Amino acid sequence: DIIAGWLSDRPGVEMAVFKGQLPIGDMRDAIAIACSASGETSETIQMLQTAVKRHATVVSISGGGKLKEVSESLGIPHIAMPKFLAAGYVVPFSCFATLAVVNIGLGLDCEGEAETAFSAMEAEGKEVRLEVDAQKNGAKALAAALLDKTPAIYSSRVARGVGIPFKNVLNENAQMPAHLDGIPDAFHHEIEAWEEGAVGWASARMSLIGPDGPAPMRVTCVLHLEQGEWKVVQAHMSGVRSNEEL
């Protein structure tokens, strides 16, 4: 999900995540990546075998197990991951192993983006370590803010792969209710926002429905933080059709 979101805005690339069953159809032009932390997930093994029968180019990723054995018996390249007691710990390995396969297979030239991601995660990791005081630790501050609340998590298309595991961690590790995809209007308009100090930037994608069908539009806003509230100081709308056409 993380890699699919990462590549969602890249022209000419279509990546989908399937759990349990593959769609019907020939996969001759597809790269199929079968990933299982333990290597024992029966659904993943069955999907790998199905992808082979449908003529896909197949690669497997696991911590060993039957998935590795089946891959070797079928002559499928296998990428080994470390084994952990908790499946969540393999996310960095499975994520960047998948990116490497897609990068090489499709010639995407993602090395620079991956290095930027590594640097960002390293910097963020230093700020949320257990030793960091709660007043300076964003993770601890967020945990405290969520006490006695039911989080409704919103993530844009690009970041959806992060929102899903965050919701699962809250459900499984923290044993608290949490919801994802629970803000239909936000998802309908694909809202994203960023902030740096007292300056913010936001964008929303939407469609205006006319006699000739939907016309994709994008609204962008520049905001300024004033007395604890974000104020819009500039807004702009752009689209693929002229004002006369609309």
mmCIF file of C-alpha atoms in Angstrom:
data_model
loop_
_atom_site.group_PDB
_atom_site.id
_atom_site.type_symbol
_atom_site.label_atom_id
_atom_site.label_comp_id
_atom_site.label_asym_id
_atom_site.label_seq_id
_atom_site.Cartn_x
_atom_site.Cartn_y
_atom_site.Cartn_z
ATOM 1 C CA ASP A 1 0.000 0.000 0.000
ATOM 2 C CA ILE A 2 2.844 2.400 0.821
ATOM 3 C CA ILE A 3 4.567 1.901 -2.529
ATOM 4 C CA ALA A 4 1.264 1.954 -4.439
ATOM 5 C CA GLY A 5 0.465 5.324 -2.865
ATOM 6 C CA TRP A 6 3.981 6.587 -3.509
ATOM 7 C CA LEU A 7 3.680 5.811 -7.220
ATOM 8 C CA SER A 8 0.020 6.806 -7.629
ATOM 9 C CA ASP A 9 0.836 10.148 -9.270
ATOM 10 C CA ARG A 10 3.596 8.807 -11.512
ATOM 11 C CA PRO A 11 2.462 8.810 -15.185
ATOM 12 C CA GLY A 12 2.253 5.434 -16.862
ATOM 13 C CA VAL A 13 2.474 3.413 -13.634
ATOM 14 C CA GLU A 14 -0.490 1.483 -12.261
ATOM 15 C CA MET A 15 0.056 -0.490 -9.063
ATOM 16 C CA ALA A 16 -2.672 -2.341 -7.160
ATOM 17 C CA VAL A 17 -2.570 -4.316 -3.921
ATOM 18 C CA PHE A 18 -4.575 -7.536 -3.685
ATOM 19 C CA LYS A 19 -5.160 -9.592 -0.554
ATOM 20 C CA GLY A 20 -6.730 -13.016 -0.896
ATOM 21 C CA GLN A 21 -7.566 -13.170 -4.601
ATOM 22 C CA LEU A 22 -6.258 -11.829 -7.899
ATOM 23 C CA PRO A 23 -8.597 -10.354 -10.515
ATOM 24 C CA ILE A 24 -9.431 -12.586 -13.454
ATOM 25 C CA GLY A 25 -7.415 -11.992 -16.607
ATOM 26 C CA ASP A 26 -4.087 -12.470 -18.348
ATOM 27 C CA MET A 27 -1.128 -10.949 -16.468
ATOM 28 C CA ARG A 28 1.461 -11.244 -19.229
ATOM 29 C CA ASP A 29 2.424 -7.551 -18.985
ATOM 30 C CA ALA A 30 2.345 -7.375 -15.178
ATOM 31 C CA ILE A 31 4.965 -7.671 -12.460
ATOM 32 C CA ALA A 32 3.504 -9.620 -9.511
ATOM 33 C CA ILE A 33 5.194 -9.332 -6.105
ATOM 34 C CA ALA A 34 4.146 -11.898 -3.496
ATOM 35 C CA CYS A 35 5.047 -10.710 0.003
ATOM 36 C CA SER A 36 4.596 -12.494 3.343
ATOM 37 C CA ALA A 37 6.479 -11.724 6.563
ATOM 38 C CA SER A 38 6.409 -15.342 7.738
ATOM 39 C CA GLY A 39 6.341 -16.963 4.331
ATOM 40 C CA GLU A 40 3.534 -19.227 5.529
ATOM 41 C CA THR A 41 0.468 -17.213 4.446
ATOM 42 C CA SER A 42 -1.528 -19.659 2.329
ATOM 43 C CA GLU A 43 -3.407 -16.941 0.412
ATOM 44 C CA THR A 44 -0.120 -15.334 -0.682
ATOM 45 C CA ILE A 45 1.256 -18.671 -1.866
ATOM 46 C CA GLN A 46 -1.928 -19.407 -3.815
ATOM 47 C CA MET A 47 -1.854 -15.949 -5.405
ATOM 48 C CA LEU A 48 1.787 -16.481 -6.427
ATOM 49 C CA GLN A 49 0.878 -19.756 -8.109
ATOM 50 C CA THR A 50 -2.072 -18.079 -9.845
ATOM 51 C CA ALA A 51 0.140 -15.241 -11.105
ATOM 52 C CA VAL A 52 2.566 -17.787 -12.572
ATOM 53 C CA LYS A 53 -0.274 -19.569 -14.376
ATOM 54 C CA ARG A 54 -1.427 -16.234 -15.795
ATOM 55 C CA HIS A 55 2.065 -15.558 -17.222
ATOM 56 C CA ALA A 56 3.061 -12.668 -14.919
ATOM 57 C CA THR A 57 6.677 -11.833 -14.124
ATOM 58 C CA VAL A 58 6.772 -12.928 -10.459
ATOM 59 C CA VAL A 59 9.066 -12.086 -7.540
ATOM 60 C CA SER A 60 8.531 -13.180 -3.920
ATOM 61 C CA ILE A 61 9.587 -11.550 -0.641
ATOM 62 C CA SER A 62 9.448 -13.306 2.740
ATOM 63 C CA GLY A 63 11.253 -14.285 5.895
ATOM 64 C CA GLY A 64 11.573 -17.814 4.527
ATOM 65 C CA GLY A 65 8.869 -20.434 5.008
ATOM 66 C CA LYS A 66 6.849 -22.217 2.368
ATOM 67 C CA LEU A 67 6.706 -19.156 0.110
ATOM 68 C CA LYS A 68 10.481 -19.392 -0.345
ATOM 69 C CA GLU A 69 10.256 -23.141 -0.990
ATOM 70 C CA VAL A 70 7.504 -22.763 -3.590
ATOM 71 C CA SER A 71 9.368 -19.892 -5.262
ATOM 72 C CA GLU A 72 12.565 -21.924 -5.554
ATOM 73 C CA SER A 73 10.666 -24.929 -6.934
ATOM 74 C CA LEU A 74 9.100 -22.713 -9.635
ATOM 75 C CA GLY A 75 12.327 -20.881 -10.429
ATOM 76 C CA ILE A 76 10.985 -17.569 -9.103
ATOM 77 C CA PRO A 77 13.434 -14.971 -7.701
ATOM 78 C CA HIS A 78 13.064 -14.691 -3.918
ATOM 79 C CA ILE A 79 14.183 -11.831 -1.667
ATOM 80 C CA ALA A 80 14.855 -12.870 1.928
ATOM 81 C CA MET A 81 13.837 -10.657 4.863
ATOM 82 C CA PRO A 82 14.823 -10.965 8.529
ATOM 83 C CA LYS A 83 12.375 -12.844 10.733
ATOM 84 C CA PHE A 84 10.695 -10.883 13.521
ATOM 85 C CA LEU A 85 8.172 -11.862 16.168
ATOM 86 C CA ALA A 86 5.951 -8.911 15.208
ATOM 87 C CA ALA A 87 5.038 -8.586 11.529
ATOM 88 C CA GLY A 88 5.078 -4.782 11.757
ATOM 89 C CA TYR A 89 8.847 -4.753 12.117
ATOM 90 C CA VAL A 90 9.332 -6.073 8.569
ATOM 91 C CA VAL A 91 7.611 -3.063 6.979
ATOM 92 C CA PRO A 92 10.871 -1.213 6.113
ATOM 93 C CA PHE A 93 12.322 -4.367 4.550
ATOM 94 C CA SER A 94 9.218 -5.335 2.569
ATOM 95 C CA CYS A 95 8.587 -1.721 1.534
ATOM 96 C CA PHE A 96 12.011 -0.987 0.089
ATOM 97 C CA ALA A 97 12.444 -4.496 -1.326
ATOM 98 C CA THR A 98 9.187 -3.961 -3.220
ATOM 99 C CA LEU A 99 10.345 -0.528 -4.375
ATOM 100 C CA ALA A 100 13.614 -2.037 -5.630
ATOM 101 C CA VAL A 101 11.730 -4.643 -7.684
ATOM 102 C CA VAL A 102 9.354 -2.071 -9.163
ATOM 103 C CA ASN A 103 12.191 0.389 -9.764
ATOM 104 C CA ILE A 104 14.260 -2.121 -11.724
ATOM 105 C CA GLY A 105 11.326 -3.813 -13.431
ATOM 106 C CA LEU A 106 9.750 -0.595 -14.701
ATOM 107 C CA GLY A 107 12.869 1.580 -14.918
ATOM 108 C CA LEU A 108 11.451 4.281 -12.635
ATOM 109 C CA ASP A 109 14.734 5.758 -11.378
ATOM 110 C CA CYS A 110 13.506 6.053 -7.755
ATOM 111 C CA GLU A 111 16.909 5.952 -6.036
ATOM 112 C CA GLY A 112 16.886 9.666 -5.244
ATOM 113 C CA GLU A 113 13.396 9.534 -3.752
ATOM 114 C CA ALA A 114 14.351 6.506 -1.664
ATOM 115 C CA GLU A 115 17.432 8.277 -0.281
ATOM 116 C CA THR A 116 15.271 11.279 0.624
ATOM 117 C CA ALA A 117 12.838 8.959 2.418
ATOM 118 C CA PHE A 118 15.672 7.319 4.356
ATOM 119 C CA SER A 119 16.993 10.703 5.475
ATOM 120 C CA ALA A 120 13.524 11.892 6.511
ATOM 121 C CA MET A 121 12.841 8.724 8.525
ATOM 122 C CA GLU A 122 16.223 8.918 10.222
ATOM 123 C CA ALA A 123 15.608 12.524 11.261
ATOM 124 C CA GLU A 124 12.066 11.762 12.437
ATOM 125 C CA GLY A 125 13.266 8.703 14.346
ATOM 126 C CA LYS A 126 15.595 10.830 16.436
ATOM 127 C CA GLU A 127 12.719 13.110 17.424
ATOM 128 C CA VAL A 128 10.352 10.336 18.583
ATOM 129 C CA ARG A 129 12.754 8.088 20.525
ATOM 130 C CA LEU A 130 11.610 6.897 23.938
ATOM 131 C CA GLU A 131 14.294 9.023 25.631
ATOM 132 C CA VAL A 132 12.956 12.265 24.130
ATOM 133 C CA ASP A 133 10.890 14.296 26.575
ATOM 134 C CA ALA A 134 7.119 14.310 25.986
ATOM 135 C CA GLN A 135 7.109 18.070 25.371
ATOM 136 C CA LYS A 136 9.453 17.614 22.406
ATOM 137 C CA ASN A 137 8.264 14.188 21.264
ATOM 138 C CA GLY A 138 5.484 14.410 18.684
ATOM 139 C CA ALA A 139 4.605 10.715 19.044
ATOM 140 C CA LYS A 140 4.112 10.997 22.802
ATOM 141 C CA ALA A 141 2.095 14.189 22.384
ATOM 142 C CA LEU A 142 -0.152 12.460 19.837
ATOM 143 C CA ALA A 143 -0.598 9.421 22.092
ATOM 144 C CA ALA A 144 -1.636 11.677 24.981
ATOM 145 C CA ALA A 145 -4.061 13.595 22.754
ATOM 146 C CA LEU A 146 -5.758 10.362 21.644
ATOM 147 C CA LEU A 147 -6.548 9.134 25.154
ATOM 148 C CA ASP A 148 -10.295 8.629 25.651
ATOM 149 C CA LYS A 149 -10.945 9.479 21.992
ATOM 150 C CA THR A 150 -11.869 7.540 18.854
ATOM 151 C CA PRO A 151 -9.526 8.629 16.044
ATOM 152 C CA ALA A 152 -10.920 9.111 12.534
ATOM 153 C CA ILE A 153 -7.812 8.914 10.351
ATOM 154 C CA TYR A 154 -7.668 10.742 7.038
ATOM 155 C CA SER A 155 -4.863 10.113 4.569
ATOM 156 C CA SER A 156 -4.634 11.284 0.996
ATOM 157 C CA ARG A 157 -4.125 8.822 -1.843
ATOM 158 C CA VAL A 158 -0.334 9.197 -1.655
ATOM 159 C CA ALA A 159 -0.216 8.600 2.107
ATOM 160 C CA ARG A 160 -2.953 5.968 2.388
ATOM 161 C CA GLY A 161 -0.390 3.210 2.825
ATOM 162 C CA VAL A 162 0.693 4.925 6.035
ATOM 163 C CA GLY A 163 -2.839 5.529 7.304
ATOM 164 C CA ILE A 164 -3.790 1.848 7.046
ATOM 165 C CA PRO A 165 -1.019 0.471 9.333
ATOM 166 C CA PHE A 166 -1.479 3.390 11.745
ATOM 167 C CA LYS A 167 -5.143 2.478 12.130
ATOM 168 C CA ASN A 168 -4.222 -1.209 12.547
ATOM 169 C CA VAL A 169 -1.630 -0.420 15.225
ATOM 170 C CA LEU A 170 -4.209 1.551 17.202
ATOM 171 C CA ASN A 171 -6.706 -1.323 16.891
ATOM 172 C CA GLU A 172 -4.329 -4.177 17.667
ATOM 173 C CA ASN A 173 -1.536 -2.765 19.857
ATOM 174 C CA ALA A 174 -3.350 0.008 21.701
ATOM 175 C CA GLN A 175 -6.631 -1.958 21.776
ATOM 176 C CA MET A 176 -8.639 1.147 20.898
ATOM 177 C CA PRO A 177 -11.245 1.801 18.180
ATOM 178 C CA ALA A 178 -10.012 3.804 15.185
ATOM 179 C CA HIS A 179 -11.477 4.414 11.742
ATOM 180 C CA LEU A 180 -9.995 5.003 8.298
ATOM 181 C CA ASP A 181 -11.801 6.289 5.188
ATOM 182 C CA GLY A 182 -14.437 7.722 7.504
ATOM 183 C CA ILE A 183 -14.535 11.231 6.019
ATOM 184 C CA PRO A 184 -16.235 10.749 2.612
ATOM 185 C CA ASP A 185 -16.153 14.416 1.609
ATOM 186 C CA ALA A 186 -12.424 14.653 2.285
ATOM 187 C CA PHE A 187 -11.705 11.570 0.187
ATOM 188 C CA HIS A 188 -14.060 12.718 -2.545
ATOM 189 C CA HIS A 189 -12.101 15.949 -2.964
ATOM 190 C CA GLU A 190 -8.624 14.462 -2.245
ATOM 191 C CA ILE A 191 -7.525 17.084 0.294
ATOM 192 C CA GLU A 192 -3.850 17.424 1.231
ATOM 193 C CA ALA A 193 -2.118 20.009 3.433
ATOM 194 C CA TRP A 194 1.353 20.832 4.725
ATOM 195 C CA GLU A 195 2.735 23.302 7.241
ATOM 196 C CA GLU A 196 6.076 24.859 8.077
ATOM 197 C CA GLY A 197 5.984 27.069 11.147
ATOM 198 C CA ALA A 198 3.215 29.636 10.702
ATOM 199 C CA VAL A 199 2.867 29.079 6.948
ATOM 200 C CA GLY A 200 0.595 26.413 5.442
ATOM 201 C CA TRP A 201 -0.272 25.165 1.954
ATOM 202 C CA ALA A 202 -3.265 23.041 0.976
ATOM 203 C CA SER A 203 -4.729 21.562 -2.179
ATOM 204 C CA ALA A 204 -7.997 19.853 -3.051
ATOM 205 C CA ARG A 205 -8.898 17.940 -6.188
ATOM 206 C CA MET A 206 -12.489 17.898 -7.348
ATOM 207 C CA SER A 207 -14.653 17.613 -10.450
ATOM 208 C CA LEU A 208 -17.284 20.014 -11.741
ATOM 209 C CA ILE A 209 -20.062 18.103 -13.485
ATOM 210 C CA GLY A 210 -21.224 19.676 -16.747
ATOM 211 C CA PRO A 211 -23.197 18.608 -19.830
ATOM 212 C CA ASP A 212 -20.042 17.043 -21.297
ATOM 213 C CA GLY A 213 -19.157 15.115 -18.146
ATOM 214 C CA PRO A 214 -16.838 15.817 -15.206
ATOM 215 C CA ALA A 215 -14.120 18.457 -15.506
ATOM 216 C CA PRO A 216 -11.150 17.845 -13.162
ATOM 217 C CA MET A 217 -10.239 20.871 -11.054
ATOM 218 C CA ARG A 218 -7.642 21.707 -8.425
ATOM 219 C CA VAL A 219 -7.907 24.327 -5.685
ATOM 220 C CA THR A 220 -4.766 25.517 -3.907
ATOM 221 C CA CYS A 221 -4.568 27.748 -0.831
ATOM 222 C CA VAL A 222 -1.831 29.514 1.084
ATOM 223 C CA LEU A 223 -2.581 29.869 4.789
ATOM 224 C CA HIS A 224 -1.112 31.712 7.776
ATOM 225 C CA LEU A 225 -1.392 30.685 11.420
ATOM 226 C CA GLU A 226 -2.895 33.522 13.472
ATOM 227 C CA GLN A 227 -3.696 33.145 17.180
ATOM 228 C CA GLY A 228 -3.983 29.376 16.860
ATOM 229 C CA GLU A 229 -6.198 29.402 13.747
ATOM 230 C CA TRP A 230 -5.284 28.912 10.088
ATOM 231 C CA LYS A 231 -6.388 31.805 7.877
ATOM 232 C CA VAL A 232 -6.561 31.604 4.078
ATOM 233 C CA VAL A 233 -4.466 34.427 2.589
ATOM 234 C CA GLN A 234 -4.557 33.289 -1.051
ATOM 235 C CA ALA A 235 -6.638 30.806 -3.052
ATOM 236 C CA HIS A 236 -6.442 29.669 -6.667
ATOM 237 C CA MET A 237 -8.485 27.301 -8.830
ATOM 238 C CA SER A 238 -7.216 25.708 -12.018
ATOM 239 C CA GLY A 239 -8.556 23.097 -14.419
ATOM 240 C CA VAL A 240 -8.114 21.403 -17.760
ATOM 241 C CA ARG A 241 -10.950 23.388 -19.375
ATOM 242 C CA SER A 242 -11.260 27.103 -20.026
ATOM 243 C CA ASN A 243 -13.788 29.281 -18.238
ATOM 244 C CA GLU A 244 -15.779 29.555 -21.486
ATOM 245 C CA GLU A 245 -16.029 25.748 -21.755
ATOM 246 C CA LEU A 246 -17.165 25.478 -18.111
#
